[in-house]
Tab-separated table of N, CA and C in Angstrom:
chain	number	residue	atom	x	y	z
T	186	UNK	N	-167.149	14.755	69.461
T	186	UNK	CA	-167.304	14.240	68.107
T	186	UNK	C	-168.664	14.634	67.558
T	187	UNK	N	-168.943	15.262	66.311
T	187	UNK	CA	-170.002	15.066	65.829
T	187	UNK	C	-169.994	14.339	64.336
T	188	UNK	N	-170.916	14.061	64.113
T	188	UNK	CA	-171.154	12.769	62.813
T	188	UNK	C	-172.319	13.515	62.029
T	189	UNK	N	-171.892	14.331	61.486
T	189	UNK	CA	-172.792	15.064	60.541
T	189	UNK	C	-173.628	13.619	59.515
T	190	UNK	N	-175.297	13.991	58.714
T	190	UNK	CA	-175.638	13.149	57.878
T	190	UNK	C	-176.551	13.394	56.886
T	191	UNK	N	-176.288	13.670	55.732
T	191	UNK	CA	-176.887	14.796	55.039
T	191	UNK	C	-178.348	13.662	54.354
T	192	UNK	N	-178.802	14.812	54.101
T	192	UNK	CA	-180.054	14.359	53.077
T	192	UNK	C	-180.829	15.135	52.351
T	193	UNK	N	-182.178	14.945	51.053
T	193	UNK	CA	-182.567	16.005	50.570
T	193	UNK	C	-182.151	16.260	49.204
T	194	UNK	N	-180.884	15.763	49.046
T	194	UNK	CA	-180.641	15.923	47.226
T	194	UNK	C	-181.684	14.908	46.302
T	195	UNK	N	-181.225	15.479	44.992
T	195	UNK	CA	-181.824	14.694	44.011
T	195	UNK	C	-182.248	15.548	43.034
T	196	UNK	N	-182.509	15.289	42.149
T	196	UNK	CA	-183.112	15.312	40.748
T	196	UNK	C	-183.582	16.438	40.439
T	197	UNK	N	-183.415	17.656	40.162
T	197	UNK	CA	-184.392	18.840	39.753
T	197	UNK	C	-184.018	19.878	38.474
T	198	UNK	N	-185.290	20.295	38.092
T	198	UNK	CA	-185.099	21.286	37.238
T	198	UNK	C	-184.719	22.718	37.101
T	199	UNK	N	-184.329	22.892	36.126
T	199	UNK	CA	-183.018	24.769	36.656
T	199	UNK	C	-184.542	25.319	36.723
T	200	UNK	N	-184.209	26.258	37.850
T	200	UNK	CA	-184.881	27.328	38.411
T	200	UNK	C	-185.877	26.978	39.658
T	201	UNK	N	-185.874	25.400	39.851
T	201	UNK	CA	-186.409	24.812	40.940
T	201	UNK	C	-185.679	25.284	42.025
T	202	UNK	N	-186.333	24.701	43.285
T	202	UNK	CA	-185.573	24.996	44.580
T	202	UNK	C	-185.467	23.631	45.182
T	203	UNK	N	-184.910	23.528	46.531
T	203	UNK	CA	-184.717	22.205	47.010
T	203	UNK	C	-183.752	23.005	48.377
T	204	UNK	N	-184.565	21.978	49.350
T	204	UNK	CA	-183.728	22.373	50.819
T	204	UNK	C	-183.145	20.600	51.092
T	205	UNK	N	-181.698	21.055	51.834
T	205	UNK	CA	-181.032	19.946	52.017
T	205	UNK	C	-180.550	20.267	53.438
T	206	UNK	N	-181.104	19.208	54.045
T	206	UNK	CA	-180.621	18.928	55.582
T	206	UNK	C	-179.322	17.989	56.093
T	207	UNK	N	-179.217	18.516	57.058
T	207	UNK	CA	-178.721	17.624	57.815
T	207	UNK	C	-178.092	17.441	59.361
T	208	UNK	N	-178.566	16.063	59.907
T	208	UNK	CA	-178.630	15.646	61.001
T	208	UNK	C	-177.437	15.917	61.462
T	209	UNK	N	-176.971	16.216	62.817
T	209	UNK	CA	-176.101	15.759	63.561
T	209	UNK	C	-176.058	15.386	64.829
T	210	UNK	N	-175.492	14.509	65.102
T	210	UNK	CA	-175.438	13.931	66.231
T	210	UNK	C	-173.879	13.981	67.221
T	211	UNK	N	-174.521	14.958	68.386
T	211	UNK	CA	-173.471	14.947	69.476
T	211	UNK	C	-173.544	16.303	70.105
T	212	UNK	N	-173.156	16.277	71.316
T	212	UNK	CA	-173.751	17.057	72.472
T	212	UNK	C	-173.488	18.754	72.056
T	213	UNK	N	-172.206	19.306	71.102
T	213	UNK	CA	-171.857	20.203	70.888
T	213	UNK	C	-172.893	21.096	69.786
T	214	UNK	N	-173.404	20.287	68.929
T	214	UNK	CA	-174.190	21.278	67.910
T	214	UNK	C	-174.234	22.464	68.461
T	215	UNK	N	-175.022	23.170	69.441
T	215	UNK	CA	-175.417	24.217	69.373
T	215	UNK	C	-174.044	25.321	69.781
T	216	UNK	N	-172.922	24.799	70.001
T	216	UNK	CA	-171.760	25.425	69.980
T	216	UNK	C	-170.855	25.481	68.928
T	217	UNK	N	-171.518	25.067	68.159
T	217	UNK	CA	-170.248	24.881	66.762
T	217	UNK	C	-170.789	25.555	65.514
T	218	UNK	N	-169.917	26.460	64.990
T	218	UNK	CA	-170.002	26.914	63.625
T	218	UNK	C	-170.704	25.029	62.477
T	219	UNK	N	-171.277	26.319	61.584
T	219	UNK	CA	-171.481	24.653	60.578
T	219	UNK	C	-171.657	25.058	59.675
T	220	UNK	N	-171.252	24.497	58.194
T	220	UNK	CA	-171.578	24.934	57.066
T	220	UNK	C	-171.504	23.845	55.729
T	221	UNK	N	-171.864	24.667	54.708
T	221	UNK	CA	-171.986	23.608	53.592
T	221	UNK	C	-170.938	23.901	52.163
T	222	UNK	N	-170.390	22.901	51.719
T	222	UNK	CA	-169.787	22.774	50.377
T	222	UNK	C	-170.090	21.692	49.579
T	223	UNK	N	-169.783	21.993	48.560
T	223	UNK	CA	-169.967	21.164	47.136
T	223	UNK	C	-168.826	21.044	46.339
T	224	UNK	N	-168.753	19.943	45.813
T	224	UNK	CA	-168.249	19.750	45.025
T	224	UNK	C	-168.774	19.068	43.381
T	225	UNK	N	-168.144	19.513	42.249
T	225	UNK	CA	-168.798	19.164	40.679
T	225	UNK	C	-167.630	17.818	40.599
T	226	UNK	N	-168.554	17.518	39.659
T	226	UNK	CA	-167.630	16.517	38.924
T	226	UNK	C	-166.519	17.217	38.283
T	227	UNK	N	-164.530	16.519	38.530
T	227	UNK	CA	-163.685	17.282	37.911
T	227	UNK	C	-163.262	18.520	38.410
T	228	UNK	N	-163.890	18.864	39.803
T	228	UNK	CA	-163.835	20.016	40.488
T	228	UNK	C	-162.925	20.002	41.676
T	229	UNK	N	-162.587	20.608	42.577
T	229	UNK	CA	-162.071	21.058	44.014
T	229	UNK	C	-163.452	21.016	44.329
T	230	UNK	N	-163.358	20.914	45.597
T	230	UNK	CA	-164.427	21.440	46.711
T	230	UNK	C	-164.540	22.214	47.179
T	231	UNK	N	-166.037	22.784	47.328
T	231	UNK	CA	-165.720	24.770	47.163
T	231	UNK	C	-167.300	24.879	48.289
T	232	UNK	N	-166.510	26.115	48.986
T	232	UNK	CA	-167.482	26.483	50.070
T	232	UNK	C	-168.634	26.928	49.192
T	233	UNK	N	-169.717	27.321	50.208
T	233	UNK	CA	-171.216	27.260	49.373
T	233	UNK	C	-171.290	28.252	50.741
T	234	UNK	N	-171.843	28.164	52.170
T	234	UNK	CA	-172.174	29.031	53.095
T	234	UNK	C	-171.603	28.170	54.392
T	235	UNK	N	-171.879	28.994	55.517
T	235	UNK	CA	-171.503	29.207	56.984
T	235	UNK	C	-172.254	29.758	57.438
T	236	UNK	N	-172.670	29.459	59.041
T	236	UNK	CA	-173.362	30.144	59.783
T	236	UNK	C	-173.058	29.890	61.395
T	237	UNK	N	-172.533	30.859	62.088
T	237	UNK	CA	-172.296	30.559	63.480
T	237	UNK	C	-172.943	29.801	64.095
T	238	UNK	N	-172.700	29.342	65.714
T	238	UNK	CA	-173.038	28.453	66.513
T	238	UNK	C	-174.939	28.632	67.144
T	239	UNK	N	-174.673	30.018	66.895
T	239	UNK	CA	-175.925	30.878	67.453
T	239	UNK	C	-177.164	30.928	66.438
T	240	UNK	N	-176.314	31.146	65.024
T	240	UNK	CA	-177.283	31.260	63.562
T	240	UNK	C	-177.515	32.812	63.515
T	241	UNK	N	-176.625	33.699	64.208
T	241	UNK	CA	-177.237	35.174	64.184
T	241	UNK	C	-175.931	35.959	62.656
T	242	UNK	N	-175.128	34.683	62.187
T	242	UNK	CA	-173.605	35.252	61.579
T	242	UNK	C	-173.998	34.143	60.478
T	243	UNK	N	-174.023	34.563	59.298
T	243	UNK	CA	-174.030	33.974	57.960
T	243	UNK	C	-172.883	34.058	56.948
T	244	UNK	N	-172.646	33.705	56.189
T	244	UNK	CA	-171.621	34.153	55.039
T	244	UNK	C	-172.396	33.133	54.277
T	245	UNK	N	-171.596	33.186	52.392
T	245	UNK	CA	-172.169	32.524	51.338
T	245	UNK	C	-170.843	32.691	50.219
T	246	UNK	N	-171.246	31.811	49.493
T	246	UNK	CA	-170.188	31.997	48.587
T	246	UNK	C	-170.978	33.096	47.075
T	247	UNK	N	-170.080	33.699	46.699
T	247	UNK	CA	-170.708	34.761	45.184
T	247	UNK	C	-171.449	33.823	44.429
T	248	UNK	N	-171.477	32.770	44.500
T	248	UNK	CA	-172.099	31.549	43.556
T	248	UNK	C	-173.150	30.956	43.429
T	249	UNK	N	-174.055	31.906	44.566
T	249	UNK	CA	-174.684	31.084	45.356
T	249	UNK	C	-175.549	32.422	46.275
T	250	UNK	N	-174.833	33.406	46.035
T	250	UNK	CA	-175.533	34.466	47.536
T	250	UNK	C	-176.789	35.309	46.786
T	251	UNK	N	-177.443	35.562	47.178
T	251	UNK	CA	-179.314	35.990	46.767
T	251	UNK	C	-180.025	34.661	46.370
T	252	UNK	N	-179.635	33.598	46.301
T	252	UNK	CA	-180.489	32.040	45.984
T	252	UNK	C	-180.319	31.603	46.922
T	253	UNK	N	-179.432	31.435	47.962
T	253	UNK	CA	-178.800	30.329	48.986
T	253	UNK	C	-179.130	31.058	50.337
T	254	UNK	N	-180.104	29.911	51.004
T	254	UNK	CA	-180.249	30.434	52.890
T	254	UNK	C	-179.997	29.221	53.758
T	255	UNK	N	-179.014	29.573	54.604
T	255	UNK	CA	-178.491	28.692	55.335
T	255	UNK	C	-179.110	28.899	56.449
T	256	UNK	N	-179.440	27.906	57.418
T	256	UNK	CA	-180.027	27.610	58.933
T	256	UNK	C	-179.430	26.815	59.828
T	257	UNK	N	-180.214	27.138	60.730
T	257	UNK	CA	-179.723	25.943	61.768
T	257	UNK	C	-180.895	25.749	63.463
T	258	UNK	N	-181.505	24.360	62.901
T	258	UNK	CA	-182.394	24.195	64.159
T	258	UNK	C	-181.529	23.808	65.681
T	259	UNK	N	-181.378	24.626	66.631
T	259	UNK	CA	-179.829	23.731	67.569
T	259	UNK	C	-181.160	23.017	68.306
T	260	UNK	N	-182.290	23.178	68.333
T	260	UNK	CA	-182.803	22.006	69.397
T	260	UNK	C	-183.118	20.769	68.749
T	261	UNK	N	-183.100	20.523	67.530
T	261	UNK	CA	-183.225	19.712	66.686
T	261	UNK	C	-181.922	19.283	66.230
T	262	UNK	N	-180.589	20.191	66.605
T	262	UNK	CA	-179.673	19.598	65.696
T	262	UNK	C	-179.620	19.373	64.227
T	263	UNK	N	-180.026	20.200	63.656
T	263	UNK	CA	-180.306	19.814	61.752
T	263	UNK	C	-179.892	21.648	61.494
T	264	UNK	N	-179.052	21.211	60.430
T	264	UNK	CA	-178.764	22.040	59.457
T	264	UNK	C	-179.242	22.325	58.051
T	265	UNK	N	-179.420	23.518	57.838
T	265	UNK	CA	-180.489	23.659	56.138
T	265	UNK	C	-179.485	24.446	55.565
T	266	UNK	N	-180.039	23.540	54.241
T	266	UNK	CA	-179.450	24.871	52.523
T	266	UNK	C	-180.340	24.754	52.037
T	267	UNK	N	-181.040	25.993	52.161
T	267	UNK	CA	-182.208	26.096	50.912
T	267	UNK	C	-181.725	27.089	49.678
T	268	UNK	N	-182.029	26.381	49.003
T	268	UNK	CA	-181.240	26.691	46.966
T	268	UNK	C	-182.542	27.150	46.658
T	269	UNK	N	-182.607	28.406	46.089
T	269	UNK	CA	-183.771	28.497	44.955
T	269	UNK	C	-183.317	29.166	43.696
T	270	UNK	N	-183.723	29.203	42.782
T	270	UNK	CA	-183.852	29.159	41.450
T	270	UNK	C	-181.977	28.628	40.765
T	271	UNK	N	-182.231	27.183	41.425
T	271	UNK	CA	-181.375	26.528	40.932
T	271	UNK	C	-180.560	26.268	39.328
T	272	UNK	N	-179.586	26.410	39.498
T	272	UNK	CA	-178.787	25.989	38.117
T	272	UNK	C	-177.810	24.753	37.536
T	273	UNK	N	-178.023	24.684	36.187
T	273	UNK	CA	-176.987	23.244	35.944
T	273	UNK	C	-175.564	23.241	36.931
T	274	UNK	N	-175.113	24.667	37.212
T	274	UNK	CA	-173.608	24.731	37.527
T	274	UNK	C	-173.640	24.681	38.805
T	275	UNK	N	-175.066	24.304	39.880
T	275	UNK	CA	-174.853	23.959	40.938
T	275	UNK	C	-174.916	22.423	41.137
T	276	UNK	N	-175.015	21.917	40.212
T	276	UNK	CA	-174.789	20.034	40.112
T	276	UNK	C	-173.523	19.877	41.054
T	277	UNK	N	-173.982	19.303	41.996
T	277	UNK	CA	-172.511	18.834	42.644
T	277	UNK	C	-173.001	17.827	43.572
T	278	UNK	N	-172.418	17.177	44.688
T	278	UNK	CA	-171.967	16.598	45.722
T	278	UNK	C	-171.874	17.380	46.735
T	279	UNK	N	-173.006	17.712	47.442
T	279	UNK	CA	-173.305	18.841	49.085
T	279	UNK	C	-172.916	17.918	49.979
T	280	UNK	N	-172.125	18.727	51.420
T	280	UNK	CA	-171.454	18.151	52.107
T	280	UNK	C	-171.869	19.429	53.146
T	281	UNK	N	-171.817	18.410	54.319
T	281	UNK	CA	-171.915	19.147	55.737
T	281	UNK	C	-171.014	19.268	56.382
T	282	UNK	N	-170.598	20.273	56.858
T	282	UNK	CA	-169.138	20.378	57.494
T	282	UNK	C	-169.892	20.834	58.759
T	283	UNK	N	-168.832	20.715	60.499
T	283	UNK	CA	-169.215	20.898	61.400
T	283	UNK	C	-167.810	21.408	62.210
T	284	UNK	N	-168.018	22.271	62.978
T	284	UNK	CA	-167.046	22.576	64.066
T	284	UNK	C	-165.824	23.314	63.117
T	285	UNK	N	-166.134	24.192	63.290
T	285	UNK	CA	-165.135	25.687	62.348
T	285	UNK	C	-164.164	25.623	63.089
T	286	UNK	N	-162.651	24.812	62.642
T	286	UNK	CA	-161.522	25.689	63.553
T	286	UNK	C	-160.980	26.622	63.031
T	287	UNK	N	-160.987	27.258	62.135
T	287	UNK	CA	-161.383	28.621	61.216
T	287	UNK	C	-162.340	29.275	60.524
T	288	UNK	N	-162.854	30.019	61.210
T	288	UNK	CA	-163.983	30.700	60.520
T	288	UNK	C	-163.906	31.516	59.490
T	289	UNK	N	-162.705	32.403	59.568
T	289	UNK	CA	-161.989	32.988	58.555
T	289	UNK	C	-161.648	32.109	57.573
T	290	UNK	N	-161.123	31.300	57.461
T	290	UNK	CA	-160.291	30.383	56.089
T	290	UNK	C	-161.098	29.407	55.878
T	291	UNK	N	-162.548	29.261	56.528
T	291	UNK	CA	-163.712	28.362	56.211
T	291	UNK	C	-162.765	26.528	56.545
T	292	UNK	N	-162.299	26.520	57.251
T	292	UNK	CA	-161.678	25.315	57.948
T	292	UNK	C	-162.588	24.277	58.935
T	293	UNK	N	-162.831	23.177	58.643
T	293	UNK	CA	-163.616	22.354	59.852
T	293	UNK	C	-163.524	20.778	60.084
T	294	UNK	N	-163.757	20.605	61.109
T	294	UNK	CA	-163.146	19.406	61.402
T	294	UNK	C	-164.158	18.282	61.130
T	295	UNK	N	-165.476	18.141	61.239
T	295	UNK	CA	-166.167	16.988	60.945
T	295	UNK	C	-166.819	17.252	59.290
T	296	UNK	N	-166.988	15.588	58.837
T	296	UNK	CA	-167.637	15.748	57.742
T	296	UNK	C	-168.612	15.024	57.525
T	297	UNK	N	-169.723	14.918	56.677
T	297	UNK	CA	-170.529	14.033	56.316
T	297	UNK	C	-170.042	13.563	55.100
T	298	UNK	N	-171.179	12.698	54.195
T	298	UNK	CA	-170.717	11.501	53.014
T	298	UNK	C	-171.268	12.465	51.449
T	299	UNK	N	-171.993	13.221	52.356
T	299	UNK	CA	-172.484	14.165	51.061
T	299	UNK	C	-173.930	13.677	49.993
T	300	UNK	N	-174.702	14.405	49.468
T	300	UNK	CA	-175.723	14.198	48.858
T	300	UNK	C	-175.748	14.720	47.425
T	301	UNK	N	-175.935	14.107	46.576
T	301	UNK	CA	-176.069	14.498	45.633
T	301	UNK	C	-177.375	15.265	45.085
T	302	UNK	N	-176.793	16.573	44.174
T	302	UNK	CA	-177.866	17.714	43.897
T	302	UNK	C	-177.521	17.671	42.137
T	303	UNK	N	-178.460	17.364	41.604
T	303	UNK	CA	-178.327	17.084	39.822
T	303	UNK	C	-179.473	18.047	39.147
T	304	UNK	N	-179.057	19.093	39.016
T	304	UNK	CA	-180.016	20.261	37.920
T	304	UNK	C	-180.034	20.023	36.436
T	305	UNK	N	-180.971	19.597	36.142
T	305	UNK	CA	-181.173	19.117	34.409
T	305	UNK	C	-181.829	21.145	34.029
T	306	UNK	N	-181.412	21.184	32.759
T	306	UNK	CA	-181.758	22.096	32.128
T	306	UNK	C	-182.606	22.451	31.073
């Protein structure tokens, strides 16, 4: 089991940056794919990035790729999205996903509660 727990959102201005973490807890981290999505208000929930168990394999979504760097500390267990030169249309609800049972179809089995990211313009 892991229990992903995000943190790090809040309040910023377009073209700001902001890194959003998050904790997890349970013995597998450093074996498990992990990645992040968002969702807008009125929206689906839509991948944002991925990064293997190792952190040597990245992907990103077009929405997001030359602004968006994804990490991963495995001795720490914490996962990063660092956003820079942020936009209104990334306002959403960030969510940590953990343990890829598709890496291809961006599929995973644990979730966190999600943090909210609000870009004023």
């Amino acid at each position: 089991q892991l229990h992903p727990v995000e943190s790090g959102g809040g309040l910023v201005q377009a073209g700001n940056s902001l890194t959003l973490s998050c904790a997890i807890s349970g013995r597998t981290f450093s074996t498990a794919a992990m990645a992040w999505f968002r969702q807008a208000p009125g929206k689906e929930r839509e991948f944002v990035a991925q990064i293997s168990h190792s952190g040597d394999i990245t992907e990103y979504a077009d929405s997001v790729k030359g602004r968006a760097t994804i990490s991963r500390d495995n001795a720490k267990n914490i996962l990063f999205l660092q956003m820079n030169g942020l936009k209104p249309e990334d306002t959403a609800v960030y969510f940590c996903a953990a343990y890829a049972t598709s890496w291809q179809n961006r599929k995973y089995s644990y979730w966190g509660q999600g943090t909210q990211v609000t870009v004023s313009s």
